[in-house]
Coordinates of C-alpha atoms in Angstrom, one line a residue:
X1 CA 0.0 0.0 0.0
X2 CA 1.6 3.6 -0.8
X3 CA 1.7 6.1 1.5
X4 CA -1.0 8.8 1.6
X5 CA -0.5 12.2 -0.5
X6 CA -1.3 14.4 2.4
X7 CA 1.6 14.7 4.9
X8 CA 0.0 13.9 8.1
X9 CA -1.6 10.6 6.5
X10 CA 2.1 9.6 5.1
X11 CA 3.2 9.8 8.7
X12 CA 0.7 7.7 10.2
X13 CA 0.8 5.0 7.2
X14 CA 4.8 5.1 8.2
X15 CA 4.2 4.6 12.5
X16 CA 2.3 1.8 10.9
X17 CA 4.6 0.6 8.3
X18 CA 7.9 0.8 9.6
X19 CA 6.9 3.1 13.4
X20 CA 10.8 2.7 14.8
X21 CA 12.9 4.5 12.0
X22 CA 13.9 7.5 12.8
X23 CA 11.9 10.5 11.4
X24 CA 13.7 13.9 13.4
X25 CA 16.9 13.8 15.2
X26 CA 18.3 16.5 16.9
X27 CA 21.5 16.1 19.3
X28 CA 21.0 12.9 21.4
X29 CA 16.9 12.9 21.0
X30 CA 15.8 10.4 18.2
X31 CA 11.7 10.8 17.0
X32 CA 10.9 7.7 15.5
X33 CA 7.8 7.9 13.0
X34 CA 5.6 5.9 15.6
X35 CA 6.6 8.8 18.6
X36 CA 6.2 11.4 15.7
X37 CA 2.8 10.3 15.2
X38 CA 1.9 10.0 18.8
X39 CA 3.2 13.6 19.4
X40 CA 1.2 15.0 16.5
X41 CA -2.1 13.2 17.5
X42 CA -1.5 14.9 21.6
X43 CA -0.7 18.3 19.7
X44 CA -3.9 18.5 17.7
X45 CA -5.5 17.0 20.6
X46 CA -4.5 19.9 22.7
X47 CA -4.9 22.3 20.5
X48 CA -9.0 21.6 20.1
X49 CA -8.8 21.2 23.8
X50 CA -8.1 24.6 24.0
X51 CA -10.8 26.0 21.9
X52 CA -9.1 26.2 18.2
X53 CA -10.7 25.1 15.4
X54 CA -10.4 24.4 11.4
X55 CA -8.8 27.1 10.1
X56 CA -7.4 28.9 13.4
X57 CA -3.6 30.5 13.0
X58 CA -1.0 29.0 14.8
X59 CA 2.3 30.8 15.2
X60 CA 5.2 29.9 16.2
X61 CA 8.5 31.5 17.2
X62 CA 11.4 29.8 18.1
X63 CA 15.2 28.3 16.8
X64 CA 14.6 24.9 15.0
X65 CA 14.1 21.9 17.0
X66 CA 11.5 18.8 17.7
X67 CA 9.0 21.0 19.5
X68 CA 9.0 23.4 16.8
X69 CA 8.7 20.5 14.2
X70 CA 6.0 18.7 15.7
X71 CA 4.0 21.7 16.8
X72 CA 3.7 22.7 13.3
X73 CA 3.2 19.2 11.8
X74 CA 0.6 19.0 15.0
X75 CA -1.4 21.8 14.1
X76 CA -1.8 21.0 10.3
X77 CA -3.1 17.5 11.8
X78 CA -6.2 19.5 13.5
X79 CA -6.6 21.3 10.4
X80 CA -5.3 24.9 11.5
X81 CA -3.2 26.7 9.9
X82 CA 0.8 26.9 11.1
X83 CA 2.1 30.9 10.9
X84 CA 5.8 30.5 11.2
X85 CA 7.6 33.8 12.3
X86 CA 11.6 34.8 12.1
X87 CA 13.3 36.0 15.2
X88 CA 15.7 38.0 14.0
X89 CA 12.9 40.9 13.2
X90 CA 12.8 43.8 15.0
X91 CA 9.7 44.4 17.4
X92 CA 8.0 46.4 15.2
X93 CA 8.1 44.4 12.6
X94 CA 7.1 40.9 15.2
X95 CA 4.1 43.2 15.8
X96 CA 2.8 43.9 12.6
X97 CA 3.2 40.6 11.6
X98 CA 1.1 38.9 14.7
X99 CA -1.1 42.1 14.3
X100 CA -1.8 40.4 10.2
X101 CA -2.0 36.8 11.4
X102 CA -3.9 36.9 14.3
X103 CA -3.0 33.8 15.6
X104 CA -5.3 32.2 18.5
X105 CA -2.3 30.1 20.0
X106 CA 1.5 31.0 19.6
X107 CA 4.3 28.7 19.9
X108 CA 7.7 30.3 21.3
X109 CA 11.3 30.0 22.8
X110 CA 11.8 31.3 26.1
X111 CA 13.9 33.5 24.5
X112 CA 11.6 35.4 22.6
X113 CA 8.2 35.0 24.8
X114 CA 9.2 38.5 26.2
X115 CA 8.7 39.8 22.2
X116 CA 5.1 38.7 22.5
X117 CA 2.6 40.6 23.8
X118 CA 0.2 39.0 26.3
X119 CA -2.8 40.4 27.1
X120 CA -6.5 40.0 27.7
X121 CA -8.5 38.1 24.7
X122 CA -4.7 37.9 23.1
X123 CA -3.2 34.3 21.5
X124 CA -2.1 31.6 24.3
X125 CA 1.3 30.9 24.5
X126 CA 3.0 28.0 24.8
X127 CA 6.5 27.8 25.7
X128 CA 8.2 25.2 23.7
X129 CA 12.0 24.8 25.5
X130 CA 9.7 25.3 28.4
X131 CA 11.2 22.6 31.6
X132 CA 8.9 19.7 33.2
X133 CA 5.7 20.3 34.1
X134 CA 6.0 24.7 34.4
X135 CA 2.3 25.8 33.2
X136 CA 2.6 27.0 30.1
X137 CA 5.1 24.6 28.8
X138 CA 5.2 22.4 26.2
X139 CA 5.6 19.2 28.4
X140 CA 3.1 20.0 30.3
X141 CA 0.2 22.2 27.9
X142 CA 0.5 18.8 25.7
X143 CA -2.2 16.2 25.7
X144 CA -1.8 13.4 27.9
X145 CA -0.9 10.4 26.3
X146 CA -2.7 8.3 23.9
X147 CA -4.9 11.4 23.5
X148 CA -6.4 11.4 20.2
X149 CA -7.6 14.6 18.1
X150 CA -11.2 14.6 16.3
X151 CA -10.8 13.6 13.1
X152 CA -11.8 16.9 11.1
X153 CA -12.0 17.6 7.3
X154 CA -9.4 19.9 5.8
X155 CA -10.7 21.2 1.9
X156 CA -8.2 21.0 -0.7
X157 CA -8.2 24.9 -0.9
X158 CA -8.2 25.3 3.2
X159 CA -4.6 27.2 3.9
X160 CA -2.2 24.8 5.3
X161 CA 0.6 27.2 6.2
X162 CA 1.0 31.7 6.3
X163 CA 4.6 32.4 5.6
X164 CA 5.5 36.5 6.2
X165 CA 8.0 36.7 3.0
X166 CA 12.2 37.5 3.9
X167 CA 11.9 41.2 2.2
X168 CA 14.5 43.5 4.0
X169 CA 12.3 46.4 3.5
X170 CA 9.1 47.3 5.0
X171 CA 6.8 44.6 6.5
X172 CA 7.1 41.4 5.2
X173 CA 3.6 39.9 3.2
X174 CA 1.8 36.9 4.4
X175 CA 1.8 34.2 1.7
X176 CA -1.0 31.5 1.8
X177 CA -0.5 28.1 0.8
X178 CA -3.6 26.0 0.5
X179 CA -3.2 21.8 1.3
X180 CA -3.9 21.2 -2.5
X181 CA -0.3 23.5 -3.3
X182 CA 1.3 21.6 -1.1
X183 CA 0.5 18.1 -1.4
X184 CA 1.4 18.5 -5.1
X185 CA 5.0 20.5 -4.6
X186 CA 5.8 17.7 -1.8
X187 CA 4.6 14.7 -4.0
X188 CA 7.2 16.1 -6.8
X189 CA 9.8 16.9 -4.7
X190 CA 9.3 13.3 -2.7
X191 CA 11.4 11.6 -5.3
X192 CA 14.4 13.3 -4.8
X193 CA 14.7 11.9 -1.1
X194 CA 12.9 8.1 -0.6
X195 CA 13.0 6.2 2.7
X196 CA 16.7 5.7 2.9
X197 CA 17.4 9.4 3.4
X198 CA 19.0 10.8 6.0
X199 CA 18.7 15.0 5.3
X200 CA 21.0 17.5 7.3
X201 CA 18.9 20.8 7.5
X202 CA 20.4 23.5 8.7
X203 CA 18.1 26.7 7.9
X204 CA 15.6 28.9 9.8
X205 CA 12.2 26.8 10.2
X206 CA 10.4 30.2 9.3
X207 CA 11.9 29.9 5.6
X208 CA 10.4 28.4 3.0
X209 CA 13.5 27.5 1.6
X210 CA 13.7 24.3 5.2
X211 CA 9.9 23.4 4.2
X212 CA 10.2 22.7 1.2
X213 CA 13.1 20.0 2.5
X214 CA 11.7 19.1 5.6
X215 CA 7.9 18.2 4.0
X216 CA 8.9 15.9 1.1
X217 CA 11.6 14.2 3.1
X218 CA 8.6 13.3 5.6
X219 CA 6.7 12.7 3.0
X220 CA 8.6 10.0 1.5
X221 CA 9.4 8.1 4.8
X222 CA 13.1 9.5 5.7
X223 CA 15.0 10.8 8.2
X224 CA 15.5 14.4 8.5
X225 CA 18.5 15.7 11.1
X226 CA 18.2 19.5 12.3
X227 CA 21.0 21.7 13.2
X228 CA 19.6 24.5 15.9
X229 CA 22.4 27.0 14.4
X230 CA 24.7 26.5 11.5
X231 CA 27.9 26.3 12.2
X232 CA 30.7 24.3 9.9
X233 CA 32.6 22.1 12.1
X234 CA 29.0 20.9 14.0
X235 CA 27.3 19.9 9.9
X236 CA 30.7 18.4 8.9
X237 CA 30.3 16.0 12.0
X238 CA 26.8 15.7 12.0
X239 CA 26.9 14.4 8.1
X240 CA 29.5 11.8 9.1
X241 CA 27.8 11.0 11.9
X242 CA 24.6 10.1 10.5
X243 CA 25.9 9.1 7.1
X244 CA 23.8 12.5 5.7
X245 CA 23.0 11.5 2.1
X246 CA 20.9 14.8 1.2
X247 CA 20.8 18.5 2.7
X248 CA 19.5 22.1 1.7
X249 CA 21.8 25.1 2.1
X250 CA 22.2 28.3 0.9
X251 CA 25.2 29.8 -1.2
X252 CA 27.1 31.3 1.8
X253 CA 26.8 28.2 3.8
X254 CA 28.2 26.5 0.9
X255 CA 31.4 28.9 0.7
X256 CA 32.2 28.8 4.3
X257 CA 32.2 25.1 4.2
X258 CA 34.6 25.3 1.3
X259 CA 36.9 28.1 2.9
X260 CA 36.7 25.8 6.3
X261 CA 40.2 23.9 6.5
X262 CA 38.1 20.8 8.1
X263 CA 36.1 20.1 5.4
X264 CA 38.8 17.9 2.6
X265 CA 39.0 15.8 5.9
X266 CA 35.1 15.2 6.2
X267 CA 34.1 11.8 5.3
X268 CA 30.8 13.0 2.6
X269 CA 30.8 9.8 0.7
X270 CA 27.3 9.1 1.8
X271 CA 26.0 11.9 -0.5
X272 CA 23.9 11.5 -2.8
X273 CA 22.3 14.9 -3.5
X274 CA 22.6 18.4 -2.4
X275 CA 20.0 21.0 -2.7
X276 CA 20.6 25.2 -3.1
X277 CA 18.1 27.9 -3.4
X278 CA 17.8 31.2 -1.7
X279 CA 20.1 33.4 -3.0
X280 CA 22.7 33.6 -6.3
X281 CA 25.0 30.9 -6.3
X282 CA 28.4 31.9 -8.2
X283 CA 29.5 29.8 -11.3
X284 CA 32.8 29.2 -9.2
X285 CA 31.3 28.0 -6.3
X286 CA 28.9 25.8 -7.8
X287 CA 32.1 24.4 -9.6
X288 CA 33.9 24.2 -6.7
X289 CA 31.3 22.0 -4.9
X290 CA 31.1 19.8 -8.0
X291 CA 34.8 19.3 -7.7
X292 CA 35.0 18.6 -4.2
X293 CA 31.8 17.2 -2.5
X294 CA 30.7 13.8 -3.4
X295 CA 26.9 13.3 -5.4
X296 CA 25.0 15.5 -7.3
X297 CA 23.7 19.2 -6.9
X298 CA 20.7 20.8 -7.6
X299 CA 20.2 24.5 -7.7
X300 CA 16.7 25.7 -7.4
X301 CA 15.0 29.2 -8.3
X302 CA 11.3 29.9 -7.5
X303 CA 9.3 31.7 -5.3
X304 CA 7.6 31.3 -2.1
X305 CA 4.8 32.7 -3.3
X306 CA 5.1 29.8 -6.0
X307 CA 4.3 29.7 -9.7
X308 CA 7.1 28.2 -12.0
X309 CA 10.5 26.7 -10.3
X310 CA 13.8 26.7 -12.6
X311 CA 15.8 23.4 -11.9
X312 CA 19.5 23.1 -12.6
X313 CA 21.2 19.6 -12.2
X314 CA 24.9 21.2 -11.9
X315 CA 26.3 18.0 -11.7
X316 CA 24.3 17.2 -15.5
X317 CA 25.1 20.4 -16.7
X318 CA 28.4 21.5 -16.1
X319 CA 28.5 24.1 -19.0
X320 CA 25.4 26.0 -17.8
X321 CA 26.6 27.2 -14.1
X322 CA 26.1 30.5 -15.0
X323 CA 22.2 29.8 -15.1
X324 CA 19.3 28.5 -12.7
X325 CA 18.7 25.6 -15.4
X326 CA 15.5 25.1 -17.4
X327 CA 11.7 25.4 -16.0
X328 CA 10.8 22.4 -14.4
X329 CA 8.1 20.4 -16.0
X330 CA 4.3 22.0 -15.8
X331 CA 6.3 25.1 -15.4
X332 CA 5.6 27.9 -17.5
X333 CA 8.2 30.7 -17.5
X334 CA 8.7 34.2 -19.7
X335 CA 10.6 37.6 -20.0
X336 CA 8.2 40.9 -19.9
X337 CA 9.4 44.1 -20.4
X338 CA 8.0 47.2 -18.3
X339 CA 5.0 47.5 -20.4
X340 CA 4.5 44.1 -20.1
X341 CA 5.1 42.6 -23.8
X342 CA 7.0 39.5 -24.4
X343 CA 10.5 39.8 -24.9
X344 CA 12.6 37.3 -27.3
X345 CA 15.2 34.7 -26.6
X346 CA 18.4 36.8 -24.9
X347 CA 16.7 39.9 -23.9
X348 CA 16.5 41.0 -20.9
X349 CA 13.5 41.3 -18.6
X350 CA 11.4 40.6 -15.5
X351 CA 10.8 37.0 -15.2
X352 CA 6.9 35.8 -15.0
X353 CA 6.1 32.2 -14.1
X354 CA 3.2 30.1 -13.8
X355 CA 2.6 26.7 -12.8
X356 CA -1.4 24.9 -12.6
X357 CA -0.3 22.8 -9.8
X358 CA 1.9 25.6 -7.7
X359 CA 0.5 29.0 -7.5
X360 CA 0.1 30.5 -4.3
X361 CA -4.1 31.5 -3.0
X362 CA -2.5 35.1 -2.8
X363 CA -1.5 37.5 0.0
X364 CA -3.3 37.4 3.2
X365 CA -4.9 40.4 4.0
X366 CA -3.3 42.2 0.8
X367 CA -5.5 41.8 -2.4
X368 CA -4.1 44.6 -3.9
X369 CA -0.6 43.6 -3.6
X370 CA -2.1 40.2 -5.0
X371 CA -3.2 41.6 -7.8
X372 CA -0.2 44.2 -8.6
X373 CA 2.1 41.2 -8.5
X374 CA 0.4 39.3 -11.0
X375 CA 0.8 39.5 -15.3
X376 CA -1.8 38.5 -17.3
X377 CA -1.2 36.1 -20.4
X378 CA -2.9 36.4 -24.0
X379 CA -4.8 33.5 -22.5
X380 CA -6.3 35.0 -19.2
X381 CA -3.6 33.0 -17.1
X382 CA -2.4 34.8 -14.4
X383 CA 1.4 34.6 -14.1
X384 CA 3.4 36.1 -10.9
X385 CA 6.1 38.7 -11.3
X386 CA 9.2 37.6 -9.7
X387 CA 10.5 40.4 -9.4
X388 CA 13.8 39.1 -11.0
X389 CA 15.5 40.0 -14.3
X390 CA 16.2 37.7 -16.5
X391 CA 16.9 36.4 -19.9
X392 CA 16.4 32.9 -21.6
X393 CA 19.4 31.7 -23.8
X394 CA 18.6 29.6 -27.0
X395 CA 19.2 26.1 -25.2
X396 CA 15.9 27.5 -22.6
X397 CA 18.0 27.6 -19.6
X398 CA 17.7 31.0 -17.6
X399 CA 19.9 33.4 -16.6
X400 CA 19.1 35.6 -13.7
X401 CA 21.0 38.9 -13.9
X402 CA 19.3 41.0 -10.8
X403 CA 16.8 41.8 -8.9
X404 CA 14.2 44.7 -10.8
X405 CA 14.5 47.1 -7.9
X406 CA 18.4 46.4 -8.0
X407 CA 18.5 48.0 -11.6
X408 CA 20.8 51.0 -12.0
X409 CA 19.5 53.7 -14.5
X410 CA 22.8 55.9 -15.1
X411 CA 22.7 58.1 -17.6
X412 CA 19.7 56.7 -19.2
X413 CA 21.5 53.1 -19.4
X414 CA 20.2 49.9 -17.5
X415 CA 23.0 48.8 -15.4
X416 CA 22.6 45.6 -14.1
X417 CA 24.8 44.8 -11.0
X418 CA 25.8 41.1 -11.3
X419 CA 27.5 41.9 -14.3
X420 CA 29.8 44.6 -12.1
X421 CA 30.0 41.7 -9.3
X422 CA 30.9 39.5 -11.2
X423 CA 33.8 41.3 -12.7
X424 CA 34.9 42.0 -9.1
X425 CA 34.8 38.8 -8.1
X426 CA 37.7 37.9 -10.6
X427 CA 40.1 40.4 -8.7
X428 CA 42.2 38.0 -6.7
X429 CA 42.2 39.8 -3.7
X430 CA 38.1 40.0 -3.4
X431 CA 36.7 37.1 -1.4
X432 CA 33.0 38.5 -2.5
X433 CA 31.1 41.8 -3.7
X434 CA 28.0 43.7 -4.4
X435 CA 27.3 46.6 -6.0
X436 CA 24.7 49.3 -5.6
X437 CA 23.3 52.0 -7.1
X438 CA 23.8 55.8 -5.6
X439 CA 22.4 58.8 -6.0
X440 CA 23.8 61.0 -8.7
X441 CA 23.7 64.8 -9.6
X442 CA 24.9 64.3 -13.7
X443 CA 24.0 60.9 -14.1
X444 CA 21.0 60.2 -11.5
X445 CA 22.5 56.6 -10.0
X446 CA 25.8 55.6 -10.2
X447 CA 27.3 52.8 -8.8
X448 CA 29.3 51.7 -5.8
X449 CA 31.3 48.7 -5.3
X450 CA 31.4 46.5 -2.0
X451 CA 34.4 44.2 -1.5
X452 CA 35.5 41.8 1.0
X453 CA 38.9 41.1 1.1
X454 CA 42.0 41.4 3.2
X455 CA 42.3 44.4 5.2
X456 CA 45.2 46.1 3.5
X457 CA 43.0 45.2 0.3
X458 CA 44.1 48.6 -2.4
X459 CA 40.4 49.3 -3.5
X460 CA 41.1 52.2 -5.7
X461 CA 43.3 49.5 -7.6
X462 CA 40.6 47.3 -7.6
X463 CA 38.2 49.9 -8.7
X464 CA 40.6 50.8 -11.8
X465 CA 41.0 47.4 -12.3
X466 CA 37.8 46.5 -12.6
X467 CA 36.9 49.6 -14.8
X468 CA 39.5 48.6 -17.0
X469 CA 37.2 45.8 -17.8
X470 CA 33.7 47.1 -18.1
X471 CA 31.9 49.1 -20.3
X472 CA 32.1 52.9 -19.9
X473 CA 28.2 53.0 -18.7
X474 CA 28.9 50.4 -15.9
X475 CA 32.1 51.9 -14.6
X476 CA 32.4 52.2 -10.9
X477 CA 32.6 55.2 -8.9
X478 CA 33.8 53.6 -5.7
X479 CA 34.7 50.7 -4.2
X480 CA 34.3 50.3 -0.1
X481 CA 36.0 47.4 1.8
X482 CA 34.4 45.6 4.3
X483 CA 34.6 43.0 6.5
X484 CA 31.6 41.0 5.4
X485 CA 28.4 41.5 3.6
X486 CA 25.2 42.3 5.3
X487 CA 22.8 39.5 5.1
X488 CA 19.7 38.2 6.4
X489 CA 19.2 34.5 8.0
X490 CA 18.9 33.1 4.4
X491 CA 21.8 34.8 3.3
X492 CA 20.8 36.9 0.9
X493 CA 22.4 39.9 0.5
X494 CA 20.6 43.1 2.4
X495 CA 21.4 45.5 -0.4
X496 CA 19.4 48.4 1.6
X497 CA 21.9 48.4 4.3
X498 CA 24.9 48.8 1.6
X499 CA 22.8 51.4 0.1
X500 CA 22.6 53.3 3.1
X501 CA 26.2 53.0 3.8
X502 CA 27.6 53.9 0.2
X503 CA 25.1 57.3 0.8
X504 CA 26.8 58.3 4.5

């Protein structure tokens, strides 16, 4: 008998099936699928104890770990719908984001319960790293056991999950997911792992980018190890430890592992597939992971909010690493111009993607924003603008070349910055850059180079250097040195903060 397309079903069918392999690890504690199950069923249990119903927000706040895992996979059991949260937010922005959701019961680390206000007629909270039997912790707030929920009926377009997007501006937008999205994005990304897995997940549970890991690899009966906080030395002896055959990073966690001095000592051979998405991932690094890191490596560009997904087998397609690989099947992806006409093979333009199976039910609380990030087609489908530039190249792999809002007008000229960082990149003494457009009195944007490099690093020789080399439109006016790049928890780039430093 195969295992259920909806994720809570597949976890029962494998307590039944096979209930003692292991389905989360983290440091000594083992979950096997059977205890998974059980915990889920005492969740959900609680959870209607307490007054939720169908459909109720549940948010949660915290570092990875079991409780986290199984309070989400817990409340999409009972049918309500899990509204992960990052930390690293300021308050404001915690606020307005609870203030959108309006969850009925949050889930959070003692460490951030203080960021949550409690007050009269405002969400439960339930403290997950919470010890013994304190009221109010998770030990003790769960079900007793062998509780069992009410079974309740979830509709295919009933939102299984609110994720606030990673925007470094402004306050982030709740994007729905409905159990129909889901179920199909885990059943094709199911194959990739199979019940002999063991995945090493190191990401923020708050990111898409860990779900869409974490939820096929359940899916399909595996094991799934998470690391509270990534640090190299801990994931190079966590993967030998457990034999780690697939994991999800993003490109910086790739490049300190291949700067780390432990890592030719690793023992990887149990690879068999490594997963990227996130943020741009450099042709040399995706080469030098190739070279040096058993199995294969896929690089993946999509959206949370959904619609098309890119795939790029690196390890099939060594000759197209400067590109996020060809739509994946069902996927239905095109360049648009500002006026939004289509624009031919090799021009450049925003990318607009579609997918039947994957779009997301829009933005909660936000239909205007849902409908001004959508493109209509000749044919009435309604395609979502990445936001991305883009161009296609005659083989129909894609190649991203920025972000829209990125764009530098100078002069009149489009400007597109990877093009300037990647020039940068070949100076031998730059470890990594970005560039960033400034105001300008004659040419209204110029733009400004950010290097990291040694500290006695010459930028006004790399600046000439790299002028030397591009185009007289994209030369730079400055290049500033720094120690690193500001990022957020994904590590993408957080090209407002460079902005406002280039402008001091």
């Amino acid at each position: 008998m195969s295992a259920p397309s909806s994720l809570s079903g597949a976890i029962t069918h494998h307590a039944g099936e096979t209930g003692d392999r292991a389905a989360l690890i983290q440091g000594g504690t083992v979950l096997s699928y059977a205890v998974l199950d059980q915990l889920m069923d005492r969740t959900a249990a609680a959870l209607q104890r307490d007054g939720l119903s169908v459909g109720d927000r549940v948010a949660l706040l915290g570092e990875p770990g079991l409780a986290y895992a199984v309070a989400f996979l817990g409340a999409v059991r009972a049918g309500m719908t899990p509204v992960p949260l990052a930390t690293g937010v300021t308050a404001e922005v915690l606020a307005a984001m609870l203030g959108d959701a309006r969850p009925a019961l949050v889930f959070a680390d003692s460490a951030q319960f203080g960021r949550i206000e409690t007050s009269e007629g405002g969400p439960l909270v339930v403290i997950l790293d919470g010890d013994g039997e304190d009221e109010g912790a998770w030990p003790a707030w769960l079900a007793p056991s062998g509780a069992a929920p009410t079974a309740v009926e979830i509709a295919p377009g009933a939102a299984f999950n609110l994720i606030y997007s990673s925007g470094t501006t402004g306050v982030p937008k709740g994007i729905i997911h409905s159990h129909a999205m889901r179920e199909r994005q885990m059943g094709a990304l199911a194959g990739l792992f199979g019940s002999q897995a063991v995945t090493l997940l190191t990401t923020p549970m708050y990111s898409n980018t860990t779900l869409v890991t974490l939820l096929p690899a359940l899916l399909s009966g595996g094991t799934v190890v998470l690391m509270r906080k990534f640090d190299v030395g801990e994931f190079l002896r966590l993967a030998e430890q457990h034999a780690a055959t697939h994991t999800m990073l993003v490109p910086v966690q790739y490049q300190r592992l291949m700067a780390s001095p432990l890592f030719d000592g690793a023992d990887l051979s149990a690879f068999l597939l490594k997963l990227c998405t996130s943020a741009p991932f450099s042709v040399e690094l995706k080469s030098e992971v190739l070279r040096r890191w058993p199995g294969g490596l896929l690089e993946l560009f999509g959206m949370t909010e959904g619609g098309g997904v890119c795939l790029l087998p690196a390890h099939l397609f060594p000759h197209k690493l400067h590109t996020v690989g060809m739509p994946a099947p069902g996927a239905d992806m095109r360049i648009i111009d500002d006026v939004g006409l289509e624009l031919a093979v090799g021009e450049v333009g925003e990318i607009v993607s579609y997918s039947e199976q994957m779009m997301m039910a829009g933005y909660h609380n936000r239909p205007e924003a849902t409908a001004a990030g959508r493109w209509e087609a000749a044919d009435g489908r309604a395609f979502i603008r990445t936001g991305d530039l883009g161009r296609f190249d005659e083989d129909g792999f894609l190649e991203i070349v920025g972000r829209k809002k990125d764009m530098i007008i100078s002069g009149g000229f489009n400007i597109y910055p990877v093009d300037l960082e990647k020039q940068l990149d070949q100076h031998p003494a730059v470890t990594e850059s970005a560039v960033v457009g400034v105001p300008d009195e004659k040419w209204g944007e110029t733009p400004v180079g950010f290097v990291v490099g040694a500290s006695d690093v010459d930028v006004e020789a790399v600046r000439a250097w790299a002028n030397e080399r591009l185009g007289p439109v994209q030369r730079l006016s400055a290049v500033i040195r720094l120690d690193e790049l500001p990022r957020n928890a994904l590590g993408k780039v957080l090209k407002t903060a460079l902005a406002d430093l280039a402008a001091r």
